[in-house]
Short mmCIF file of C-alpha atoms in Angstrom, two decimals:
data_model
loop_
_atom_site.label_atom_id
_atom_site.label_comp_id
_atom_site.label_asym_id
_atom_site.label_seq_id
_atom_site.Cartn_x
_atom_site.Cartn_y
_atom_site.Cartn_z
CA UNK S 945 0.00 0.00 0.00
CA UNK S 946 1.48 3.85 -1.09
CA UNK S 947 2.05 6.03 1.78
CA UNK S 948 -0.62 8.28 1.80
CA UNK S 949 0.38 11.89 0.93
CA UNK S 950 1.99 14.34 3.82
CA UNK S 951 4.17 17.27 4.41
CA UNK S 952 6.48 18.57 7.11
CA UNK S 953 6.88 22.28 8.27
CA UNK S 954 9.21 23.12 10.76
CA UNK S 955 10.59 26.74 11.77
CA UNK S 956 14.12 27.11 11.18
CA UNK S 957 16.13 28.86 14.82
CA UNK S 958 19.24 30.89 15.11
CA UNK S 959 18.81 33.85 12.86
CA UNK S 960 19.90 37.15 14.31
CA UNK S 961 18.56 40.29 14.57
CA UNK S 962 18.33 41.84 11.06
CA UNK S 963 19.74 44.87 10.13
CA UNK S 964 19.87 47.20 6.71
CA UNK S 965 21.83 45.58 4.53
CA UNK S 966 22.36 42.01 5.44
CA UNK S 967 22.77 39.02 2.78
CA UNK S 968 18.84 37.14 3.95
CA UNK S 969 20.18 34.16 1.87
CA UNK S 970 23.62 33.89 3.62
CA UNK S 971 21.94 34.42 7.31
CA UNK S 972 19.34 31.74 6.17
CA UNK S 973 22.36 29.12 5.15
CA UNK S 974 24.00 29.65 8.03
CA UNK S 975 20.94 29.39 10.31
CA UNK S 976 20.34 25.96 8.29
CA UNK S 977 23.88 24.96 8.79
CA UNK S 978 24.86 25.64 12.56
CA UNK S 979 20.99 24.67 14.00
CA UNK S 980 21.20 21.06 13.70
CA UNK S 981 18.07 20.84 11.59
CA UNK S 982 17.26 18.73 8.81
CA UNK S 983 19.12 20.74 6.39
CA UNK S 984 17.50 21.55 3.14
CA UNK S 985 17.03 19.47 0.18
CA UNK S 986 15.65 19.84 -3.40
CA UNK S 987 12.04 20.61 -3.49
CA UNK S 988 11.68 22.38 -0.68
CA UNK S 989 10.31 25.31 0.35
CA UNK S 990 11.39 28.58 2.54
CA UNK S 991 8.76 30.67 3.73
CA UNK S 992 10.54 34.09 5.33
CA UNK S 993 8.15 36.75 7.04
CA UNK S 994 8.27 39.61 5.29
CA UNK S 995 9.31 42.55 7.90
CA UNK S 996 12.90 40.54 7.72
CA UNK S 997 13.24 41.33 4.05
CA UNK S 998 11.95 44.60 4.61
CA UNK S 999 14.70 45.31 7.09
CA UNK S 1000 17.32 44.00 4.97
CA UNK S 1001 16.27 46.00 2.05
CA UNK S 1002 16.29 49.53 4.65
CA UNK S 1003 12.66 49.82 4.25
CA UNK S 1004 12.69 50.70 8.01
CA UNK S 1005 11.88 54.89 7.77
CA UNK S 1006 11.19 57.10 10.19
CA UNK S 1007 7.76 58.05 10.60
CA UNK S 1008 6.45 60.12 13.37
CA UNK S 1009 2.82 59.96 11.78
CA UNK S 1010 2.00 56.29 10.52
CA UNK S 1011 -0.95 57.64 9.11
CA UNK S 1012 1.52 59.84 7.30
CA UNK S 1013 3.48 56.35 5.66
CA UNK S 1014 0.15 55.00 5.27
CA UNK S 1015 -0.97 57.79 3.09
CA UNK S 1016 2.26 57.61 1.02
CA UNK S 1017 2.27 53.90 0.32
CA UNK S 1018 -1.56 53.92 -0.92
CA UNK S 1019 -2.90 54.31 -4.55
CA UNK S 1020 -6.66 53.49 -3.31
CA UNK S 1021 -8.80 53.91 -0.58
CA UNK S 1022 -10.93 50.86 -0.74
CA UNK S 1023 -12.69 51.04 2.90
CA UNK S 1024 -12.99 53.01 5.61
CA UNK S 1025 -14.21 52.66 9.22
CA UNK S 1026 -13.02 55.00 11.85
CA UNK S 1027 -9.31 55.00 11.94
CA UNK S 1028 -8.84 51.67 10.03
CA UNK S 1029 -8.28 52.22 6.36
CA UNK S 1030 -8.03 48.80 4.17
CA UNK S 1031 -6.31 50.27 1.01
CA UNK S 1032 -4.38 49.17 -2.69
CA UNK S 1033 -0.90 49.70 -2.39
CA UNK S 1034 2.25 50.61 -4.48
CA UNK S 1035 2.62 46.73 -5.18
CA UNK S 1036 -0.83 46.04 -5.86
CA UNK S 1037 -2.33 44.72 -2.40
CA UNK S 1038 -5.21 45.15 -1.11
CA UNK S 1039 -4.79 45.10 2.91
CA UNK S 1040 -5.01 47.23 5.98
CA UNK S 1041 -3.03 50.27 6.10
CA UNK S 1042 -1.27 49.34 3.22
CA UNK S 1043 1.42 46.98 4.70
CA UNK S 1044 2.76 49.90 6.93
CA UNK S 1045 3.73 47.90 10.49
CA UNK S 1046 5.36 50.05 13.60
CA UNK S 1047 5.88 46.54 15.64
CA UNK S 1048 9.04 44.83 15.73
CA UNK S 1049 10.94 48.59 14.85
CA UNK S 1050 12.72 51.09 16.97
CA UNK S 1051 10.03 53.92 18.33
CA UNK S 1052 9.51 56.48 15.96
CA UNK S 1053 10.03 53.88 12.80
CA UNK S 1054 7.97 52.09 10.59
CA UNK S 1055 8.40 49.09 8.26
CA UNK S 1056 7.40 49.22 4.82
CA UNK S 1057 6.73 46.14 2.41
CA UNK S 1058 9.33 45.61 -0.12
CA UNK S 1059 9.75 47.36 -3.32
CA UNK S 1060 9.17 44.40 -5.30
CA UNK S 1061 8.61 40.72 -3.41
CA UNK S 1062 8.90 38.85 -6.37
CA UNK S 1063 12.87 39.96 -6.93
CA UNK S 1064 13.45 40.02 -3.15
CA UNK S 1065 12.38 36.03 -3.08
CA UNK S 1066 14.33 35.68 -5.84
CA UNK S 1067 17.49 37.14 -4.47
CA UNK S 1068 16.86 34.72 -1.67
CA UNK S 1069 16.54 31.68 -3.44
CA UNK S 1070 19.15 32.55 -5.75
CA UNK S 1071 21.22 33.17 -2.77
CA UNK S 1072 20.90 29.91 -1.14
CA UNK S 1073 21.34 28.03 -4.40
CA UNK S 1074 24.88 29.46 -4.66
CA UNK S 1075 25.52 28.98 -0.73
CA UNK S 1076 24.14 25.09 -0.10
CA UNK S 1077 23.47 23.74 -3.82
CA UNK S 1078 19.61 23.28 -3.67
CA UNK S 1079 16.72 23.96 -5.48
CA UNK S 1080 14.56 25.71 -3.25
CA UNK S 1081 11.58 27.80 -3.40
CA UNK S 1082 10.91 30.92 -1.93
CA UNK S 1083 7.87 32.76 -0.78
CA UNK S 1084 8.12 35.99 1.15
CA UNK S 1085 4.50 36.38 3.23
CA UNK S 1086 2.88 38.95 5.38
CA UNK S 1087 -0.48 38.71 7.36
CA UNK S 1088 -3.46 39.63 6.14
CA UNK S 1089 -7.25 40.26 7.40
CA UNK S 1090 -9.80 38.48 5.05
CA UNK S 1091 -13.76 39.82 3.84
CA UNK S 1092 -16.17 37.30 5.58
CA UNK S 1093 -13.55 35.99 7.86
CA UNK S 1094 -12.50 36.48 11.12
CA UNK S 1095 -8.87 36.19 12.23
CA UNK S 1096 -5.58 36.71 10.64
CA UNK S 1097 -3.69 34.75 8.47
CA UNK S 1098 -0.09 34.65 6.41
CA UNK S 1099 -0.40 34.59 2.36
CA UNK S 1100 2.10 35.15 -0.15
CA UNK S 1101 3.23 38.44 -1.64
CA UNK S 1102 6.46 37.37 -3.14
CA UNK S 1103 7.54 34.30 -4.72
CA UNK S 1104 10.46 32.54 -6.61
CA UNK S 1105 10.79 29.03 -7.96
CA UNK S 1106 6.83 27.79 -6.62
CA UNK S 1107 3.74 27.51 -8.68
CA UNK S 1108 1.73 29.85 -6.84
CA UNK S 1109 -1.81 28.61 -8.27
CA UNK S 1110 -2.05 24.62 -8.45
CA UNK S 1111 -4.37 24.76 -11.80
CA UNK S 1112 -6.30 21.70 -11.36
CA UNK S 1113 -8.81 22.30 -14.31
CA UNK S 1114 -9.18 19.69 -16.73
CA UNK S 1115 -8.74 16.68 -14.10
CA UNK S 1116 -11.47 14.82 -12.55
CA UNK S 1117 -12.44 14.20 -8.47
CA UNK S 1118 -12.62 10.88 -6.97
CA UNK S 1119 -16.24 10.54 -8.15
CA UNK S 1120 -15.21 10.96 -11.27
CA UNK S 1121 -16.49 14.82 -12.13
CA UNK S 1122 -14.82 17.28 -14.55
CA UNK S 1123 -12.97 20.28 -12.52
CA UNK S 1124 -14.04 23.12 -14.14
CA UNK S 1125 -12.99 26.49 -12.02
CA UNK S 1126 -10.76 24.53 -9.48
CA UNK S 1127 -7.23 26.48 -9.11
CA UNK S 1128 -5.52 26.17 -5.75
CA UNK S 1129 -3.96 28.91 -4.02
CA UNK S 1130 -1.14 26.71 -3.31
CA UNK S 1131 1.70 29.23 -2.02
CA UNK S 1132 -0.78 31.19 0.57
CA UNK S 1133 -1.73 27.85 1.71
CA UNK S 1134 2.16 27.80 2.01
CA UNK S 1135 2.18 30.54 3.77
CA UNK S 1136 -0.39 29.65 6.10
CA UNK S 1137 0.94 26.58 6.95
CA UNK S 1138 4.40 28.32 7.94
CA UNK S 1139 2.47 30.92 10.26
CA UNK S 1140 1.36 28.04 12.60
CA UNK S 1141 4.65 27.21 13.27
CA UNK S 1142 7.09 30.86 12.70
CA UNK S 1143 4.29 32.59 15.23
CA UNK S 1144 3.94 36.06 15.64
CA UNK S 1145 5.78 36.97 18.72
CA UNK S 1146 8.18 33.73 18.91
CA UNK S 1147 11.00 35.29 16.73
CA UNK S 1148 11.33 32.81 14.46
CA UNK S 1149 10.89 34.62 11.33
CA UNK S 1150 11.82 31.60 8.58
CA UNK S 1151 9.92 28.18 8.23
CA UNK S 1152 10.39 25.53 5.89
CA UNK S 1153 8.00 22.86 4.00
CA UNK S 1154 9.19 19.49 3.03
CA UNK S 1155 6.94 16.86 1.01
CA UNK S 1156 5.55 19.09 -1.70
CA UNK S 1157 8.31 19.35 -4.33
CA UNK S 1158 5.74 19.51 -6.97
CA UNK S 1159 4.78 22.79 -6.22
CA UNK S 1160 8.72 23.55 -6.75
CA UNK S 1161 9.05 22.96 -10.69
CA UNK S 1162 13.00 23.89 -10.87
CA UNK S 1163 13.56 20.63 -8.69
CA UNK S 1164 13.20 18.88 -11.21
CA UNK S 1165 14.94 21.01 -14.01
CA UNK S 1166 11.35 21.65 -15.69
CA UNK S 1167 8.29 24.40 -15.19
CA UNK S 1168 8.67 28.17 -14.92
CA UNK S 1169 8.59 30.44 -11.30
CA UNK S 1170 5.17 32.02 -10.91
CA UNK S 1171 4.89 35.69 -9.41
CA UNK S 1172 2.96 36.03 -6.38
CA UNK S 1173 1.26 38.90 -8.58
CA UNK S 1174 -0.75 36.20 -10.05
CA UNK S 1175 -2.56 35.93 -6.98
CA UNK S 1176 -4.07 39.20 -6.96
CA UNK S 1177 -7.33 39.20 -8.33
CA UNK S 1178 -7.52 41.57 -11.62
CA UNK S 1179 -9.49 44.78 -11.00
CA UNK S 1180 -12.11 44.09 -14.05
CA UNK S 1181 -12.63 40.19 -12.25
CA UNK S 1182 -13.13 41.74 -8.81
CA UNK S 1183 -16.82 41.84 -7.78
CA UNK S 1184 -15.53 42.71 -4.07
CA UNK S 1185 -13.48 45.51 -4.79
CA UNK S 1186 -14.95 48.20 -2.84
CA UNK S 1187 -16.18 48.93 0.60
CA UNK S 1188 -19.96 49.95 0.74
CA UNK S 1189 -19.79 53.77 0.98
CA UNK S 1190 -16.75 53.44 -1.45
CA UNK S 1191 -18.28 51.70 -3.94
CA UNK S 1192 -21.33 54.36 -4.03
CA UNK S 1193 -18.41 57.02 -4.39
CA UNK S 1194 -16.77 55.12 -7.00
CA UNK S 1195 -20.34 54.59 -9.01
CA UNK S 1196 -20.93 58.34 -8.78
CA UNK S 1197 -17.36 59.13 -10.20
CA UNK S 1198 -17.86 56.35 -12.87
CA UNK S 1199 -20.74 58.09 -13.95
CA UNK S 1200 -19.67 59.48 -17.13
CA UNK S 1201 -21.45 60.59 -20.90
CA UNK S 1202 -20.68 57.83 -22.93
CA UNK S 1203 -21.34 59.06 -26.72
CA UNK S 1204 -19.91 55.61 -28.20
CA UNK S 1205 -20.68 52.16 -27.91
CA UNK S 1206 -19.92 48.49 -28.80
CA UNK S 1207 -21.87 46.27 -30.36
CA UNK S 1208 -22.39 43.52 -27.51
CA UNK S 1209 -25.82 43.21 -26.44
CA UNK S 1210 -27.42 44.61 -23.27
CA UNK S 1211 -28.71 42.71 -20.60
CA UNK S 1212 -31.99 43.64 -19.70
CA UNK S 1213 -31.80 42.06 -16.56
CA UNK S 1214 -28.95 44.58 -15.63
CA UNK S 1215 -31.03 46.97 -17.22
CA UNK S 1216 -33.51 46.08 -14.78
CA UNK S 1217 -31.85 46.06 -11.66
CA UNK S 1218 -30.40 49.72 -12.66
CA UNK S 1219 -34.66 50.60 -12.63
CA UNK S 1220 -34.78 48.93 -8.83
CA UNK S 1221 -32.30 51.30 -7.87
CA UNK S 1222 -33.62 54.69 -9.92
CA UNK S 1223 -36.96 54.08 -7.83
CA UNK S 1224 -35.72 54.29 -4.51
CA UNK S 1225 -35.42 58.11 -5.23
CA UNK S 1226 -37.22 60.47 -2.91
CA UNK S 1227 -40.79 61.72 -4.21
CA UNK S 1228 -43.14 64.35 -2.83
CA UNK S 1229 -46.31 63.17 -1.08
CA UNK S 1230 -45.47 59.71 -0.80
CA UNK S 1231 -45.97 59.26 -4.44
CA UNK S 1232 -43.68 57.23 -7.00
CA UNK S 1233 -43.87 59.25 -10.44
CA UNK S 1234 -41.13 57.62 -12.36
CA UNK S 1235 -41.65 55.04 -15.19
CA UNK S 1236 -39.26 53.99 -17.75
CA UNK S 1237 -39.62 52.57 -20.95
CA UNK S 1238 -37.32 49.75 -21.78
CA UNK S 1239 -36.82 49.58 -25.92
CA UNK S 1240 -35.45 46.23 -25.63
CA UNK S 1241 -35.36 45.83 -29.68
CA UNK S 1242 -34.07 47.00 -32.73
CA UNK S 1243 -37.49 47.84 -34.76
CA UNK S 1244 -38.55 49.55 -31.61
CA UNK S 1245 -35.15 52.04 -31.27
CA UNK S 1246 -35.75 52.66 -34.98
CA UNK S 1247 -38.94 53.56 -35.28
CA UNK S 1248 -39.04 55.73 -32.46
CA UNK S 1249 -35.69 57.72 -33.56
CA UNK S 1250 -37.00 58.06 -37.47
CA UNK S 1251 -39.82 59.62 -35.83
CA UNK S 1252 -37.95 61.77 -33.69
CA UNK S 1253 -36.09 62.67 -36.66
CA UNK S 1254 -38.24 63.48 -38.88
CA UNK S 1255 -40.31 65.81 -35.72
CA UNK S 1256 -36.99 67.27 -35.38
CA UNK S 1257 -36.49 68.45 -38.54
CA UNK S 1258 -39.25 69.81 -39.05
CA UNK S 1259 -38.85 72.39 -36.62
CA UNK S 1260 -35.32 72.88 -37.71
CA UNK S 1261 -36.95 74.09 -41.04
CA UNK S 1262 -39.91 76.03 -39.95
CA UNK S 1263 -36.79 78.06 -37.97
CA UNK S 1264 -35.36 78.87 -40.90
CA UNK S 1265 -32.22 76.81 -41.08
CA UNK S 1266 -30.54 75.71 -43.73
CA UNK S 1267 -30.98 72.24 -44.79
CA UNK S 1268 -27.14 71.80 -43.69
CA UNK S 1269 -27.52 73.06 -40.63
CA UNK S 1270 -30.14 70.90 -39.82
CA UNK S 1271 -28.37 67.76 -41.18
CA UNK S 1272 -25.30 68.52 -38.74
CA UNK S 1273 -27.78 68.74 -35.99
CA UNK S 1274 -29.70 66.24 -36.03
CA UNK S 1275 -26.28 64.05 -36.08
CA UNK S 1276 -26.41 65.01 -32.76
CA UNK S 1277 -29.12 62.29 -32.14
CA UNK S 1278 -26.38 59.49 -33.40
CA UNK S 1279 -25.44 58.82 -30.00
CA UNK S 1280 -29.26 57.04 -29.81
CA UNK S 1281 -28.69 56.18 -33.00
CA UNK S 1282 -25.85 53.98 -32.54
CA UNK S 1283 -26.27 52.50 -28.87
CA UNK S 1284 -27.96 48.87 -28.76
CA UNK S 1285 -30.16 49.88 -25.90
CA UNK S 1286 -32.53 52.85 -25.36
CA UNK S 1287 -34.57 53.36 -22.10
CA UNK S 1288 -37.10 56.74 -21.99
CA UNK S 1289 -37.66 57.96 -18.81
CA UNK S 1290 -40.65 59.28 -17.86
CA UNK S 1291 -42.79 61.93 -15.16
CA UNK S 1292 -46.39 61.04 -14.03
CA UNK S 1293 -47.96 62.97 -11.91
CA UNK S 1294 -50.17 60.94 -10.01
CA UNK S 1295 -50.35 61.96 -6.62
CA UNK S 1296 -49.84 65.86 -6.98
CA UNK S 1297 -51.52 68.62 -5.19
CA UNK S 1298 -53.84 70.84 -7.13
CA UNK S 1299 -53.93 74.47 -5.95
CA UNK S 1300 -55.78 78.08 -6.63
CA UNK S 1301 -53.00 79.99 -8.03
CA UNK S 1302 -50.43 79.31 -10.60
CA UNK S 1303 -47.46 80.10 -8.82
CA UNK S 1304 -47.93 77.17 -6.16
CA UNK S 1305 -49.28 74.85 -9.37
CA UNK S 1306 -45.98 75.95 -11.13
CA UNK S 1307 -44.01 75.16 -8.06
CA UNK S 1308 -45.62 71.47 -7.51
CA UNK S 1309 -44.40 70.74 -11.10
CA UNK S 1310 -41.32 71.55 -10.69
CA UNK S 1311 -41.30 69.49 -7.43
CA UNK S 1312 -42.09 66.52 -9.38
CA UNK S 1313 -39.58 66.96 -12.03
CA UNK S 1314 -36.79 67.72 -9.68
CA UNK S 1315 -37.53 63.65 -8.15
CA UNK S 1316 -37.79 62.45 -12.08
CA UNK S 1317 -34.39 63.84 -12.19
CA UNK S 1318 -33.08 61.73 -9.29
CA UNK S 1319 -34.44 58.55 -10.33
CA UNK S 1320 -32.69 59.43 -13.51
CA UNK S 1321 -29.37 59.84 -12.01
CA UNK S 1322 -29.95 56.82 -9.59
CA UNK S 1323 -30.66 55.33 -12.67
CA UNK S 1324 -27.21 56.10 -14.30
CA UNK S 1325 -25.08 55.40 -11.33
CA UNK S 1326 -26.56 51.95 -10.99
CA UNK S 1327 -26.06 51.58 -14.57
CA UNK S 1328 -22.11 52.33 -14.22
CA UNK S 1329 -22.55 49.70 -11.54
CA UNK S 1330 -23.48 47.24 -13.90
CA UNK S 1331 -20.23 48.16 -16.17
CA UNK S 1332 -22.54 50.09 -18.40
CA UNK S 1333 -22.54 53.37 -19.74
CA UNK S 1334 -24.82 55.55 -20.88
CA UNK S 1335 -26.25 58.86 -22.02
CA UNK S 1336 -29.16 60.56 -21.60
CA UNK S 1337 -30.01 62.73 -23.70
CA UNK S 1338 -32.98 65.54 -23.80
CA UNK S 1339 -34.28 64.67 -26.90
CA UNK S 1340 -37.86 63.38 -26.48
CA UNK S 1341 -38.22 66.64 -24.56
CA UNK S 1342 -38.67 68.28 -27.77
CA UNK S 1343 -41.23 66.09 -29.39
CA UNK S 1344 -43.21 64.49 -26.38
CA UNK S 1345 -46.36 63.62 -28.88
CA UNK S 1346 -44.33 61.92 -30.91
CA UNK S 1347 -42.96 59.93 -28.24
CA UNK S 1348 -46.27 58.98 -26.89
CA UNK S 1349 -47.41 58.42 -30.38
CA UNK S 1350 -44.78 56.07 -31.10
CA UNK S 1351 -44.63 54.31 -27.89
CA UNK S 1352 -48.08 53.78 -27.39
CA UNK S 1353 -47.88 55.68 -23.94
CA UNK S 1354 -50.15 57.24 -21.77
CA UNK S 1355 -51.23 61.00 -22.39
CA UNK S 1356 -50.32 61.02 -18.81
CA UNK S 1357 -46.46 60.34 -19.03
CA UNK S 1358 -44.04 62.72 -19.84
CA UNK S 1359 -41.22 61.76 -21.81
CA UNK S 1360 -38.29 63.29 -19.64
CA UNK S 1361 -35.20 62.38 -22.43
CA UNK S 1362 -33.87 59.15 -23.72
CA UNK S 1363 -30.64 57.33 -22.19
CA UNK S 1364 -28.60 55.77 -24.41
CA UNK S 1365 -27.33 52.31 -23.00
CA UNK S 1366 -24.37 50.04 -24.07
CA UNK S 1367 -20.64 49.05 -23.35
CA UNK S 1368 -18.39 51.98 -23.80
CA UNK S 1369 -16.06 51.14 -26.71
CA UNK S 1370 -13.83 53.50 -25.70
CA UNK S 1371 -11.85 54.41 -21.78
CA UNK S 1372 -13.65 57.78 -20.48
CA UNK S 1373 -11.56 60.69 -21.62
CA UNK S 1374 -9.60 62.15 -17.82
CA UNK S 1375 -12.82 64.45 -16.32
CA UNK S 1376 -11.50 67.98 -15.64
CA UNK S 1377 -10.73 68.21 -12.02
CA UNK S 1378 -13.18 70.47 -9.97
CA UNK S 1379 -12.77 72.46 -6.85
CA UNK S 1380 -16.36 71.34 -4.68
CA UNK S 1381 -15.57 74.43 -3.09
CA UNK S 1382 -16.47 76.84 -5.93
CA UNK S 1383 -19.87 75.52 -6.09
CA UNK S 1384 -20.58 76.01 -2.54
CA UNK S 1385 -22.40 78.47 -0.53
CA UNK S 1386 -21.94 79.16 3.75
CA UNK S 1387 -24.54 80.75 5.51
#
């Protein structure tokens, strides 16, 4: 009978205090060589805390504000709750305070993360290949916080000479079932594994796995070194990217005009869920006076725009403009024209207050279309949740009859626009920045 499979991790004593500028991989051979351990062999694997390599490297800087390092080392707030801040930083993780740790550094210091992980593992291993003659790998870890989860644990965020993701897709399970989406986080199970024995207070700051050479392709002279990079989840494949308020903040920025669109098909269903959200928009008098028209096909986002045209042109002419002049505007309406989804927004007024004079009358309308306008723009920003964009445009303002007409609506509802809806085929142009204090007023 085969020995069934198992692995050994032990932490590996006797390395000093370090200090700017020491050799990691000579201090690790000779730690290896004077403790009386197993040694090292071929295949395995050297897990080394990362505030060591960040102390070799002089990333120890003085800091009498952390909050001061912190802000320096972040790209991207994420979340925020009180003090804590869970950011993206320089390298590309996403973790509290971007990596910035004032334990285990003299008062009035603070540790950053390496530069670059990746090369500092690879110095390492390099490094102890040319000190004992094996083919180790290398991963250089750090402790992280997890969403959903309580407690802390150690994961990867440099690597050299380990397949960091253990691809098992295109194998089957013991039951015999295709694995379709299985790939392993191999070298922050690694890492994890190391934690239980390195601690966090014990000062043992290296541990080492034996038993799972495969992971380690260069022991056997075949395979490439992964980058612990590959274990960050891309931005556009990250549905947890952002923190609750963040993510509203993020929507609202995302918000943008789109004027061009791919061809790929819109999902109503997204579509859909963007109407869920426009509704939750306040309303005077407890009422609900939004509706939206959803032209969900082709023959229905013709018809109404060769109508709108045509209404459109019309005017243009009985104005007096030229029949260029009314050609280049109505190419203004392309931007309908050309996006594979068209939803019309529209005001009822059920539910408003009828009064003697005009100027209260005139007032109560314009109540109503101020909370049109917010479902509108609820409307958008759950759109650019959805990854779409979209325009809206004040067209059927000009031609509400036609609208109605077309659409077989209600005299009742009030065509307030069209929004354009699609994929953007194009990245938003940079928005001009602007100053939120020239648009407001103290009293």
């Amino acid at each position: 009978m085969s020995q069934p499979p198992a692995f050994r991790v032990w932490a590996l004593p006797g390395l000093p205090e370090v200090r700017p500028g020491d050799d990691l991989a000579k201090l690790i051979a000779a730690a290896v060589d004077e403790g009386g351990s197993a040694g090292l062999v071929d295949g395995d694997v050297l897990l080394v805390t990362s505030k060591i390599v960040s102390k070799a490297e002089g990333r120890v800087v003085e800091a009498t504000d952390r909050e001061a390092a912190i802000d320096a080392e972040t790209v991207r707030v994420v979340a925020r709750r009180g003090p804590l801040r869970i950011v993206e930083n320089r390298i590309g993780l996403v973790m509290a305070a971007a990596g910035v740790d004032a334990s285990n550094t003299p008062a009035g210091t603070v540790l950053l993360l390496p530069e670059d992980p990746d090369a500092s593992a690879r110095r390492i291993r390099d490094g102890v290949r040319a000190a004992l003659g094996v083919e180790v790998g290398v991963l250089v870890t750090d402790t992280f916080g997890r969403p959903w989860r309580n407690g802390l644990t150690d994961v990867a965020i440099g690597a050299a000479g380990v397949r960091v993701l253990d691809d098992l897709r295109g194998g089957v399970d013991a039951h015999g079932n295709a694995l379709e989406a299985t790939i392993v986080a191999a070298a922050d199970e690694l890492a994890a594994a190391g934690d239980l024995v390195k601690g966090k207070a014990e000062g043992l700051p290296v541990a080492v796995v034996r038993g799972l050479s495969h992971l380690v392709p260069g022991a056997s002279g075949g395979g490439t070194d992964d980058s612990a990079r590959a274990l960050v989840r891309v931005a556009a494949e990250d549905m947890f990217r952002l923190g609750t308020s963040e993510a509203v903040r993020e929507a609202v920025t995302l918000r943008r005009t789109v004027r061009e669109f791919t061809a790929e098909p819109v999902d109503g269903a997204a579509v859909r869920r963007a109407v869920a959200a426009a509704v939750t928009a306040p309303a005077p008098h407890h009422t609900t006076p939004w509706r939206f028209v959803l032209l969900e096909s082709e023959h229905a986002r013709t018809e109404l725009l060769d109508a709108m045209r045509d209404a459109w042109a019309a005017d243009l002419r009985a104005d007096g403009f030229t029949e260029e002049s009314v050609a280049k505007r109505l190419r203004r309406g392309d931007v309908l024209r050309n996006a594979p989804y068209l939803v019309v927004p529209c005001l009822v007024m059920d539910g408003s207050h009828t009064y003697p004079d005009a100027r209260r009358n005139a007032a109560e309308r314009e109540m109503f279309v101020v909370t049109a306008g917010a479902g509108v723009q609820n409307f958008l920003v759950a759109l650019a949740g959805e990854q779409l964009g979209s325009a809206w445009v004040s067209s059927t303002m000009f031609c509400r009859d036609v609208v109605r007409r077309v659409l077989e609506l209600p005299e009742d509802w009030d065509p307030m626009g069209a929004v354009a809806v699609g994929r953007p085929a194009a990245p938003p142009r940079p928005r001009p920045e602007r100053d939120a204090d020239a648009f407001v007023a103290v009293r």
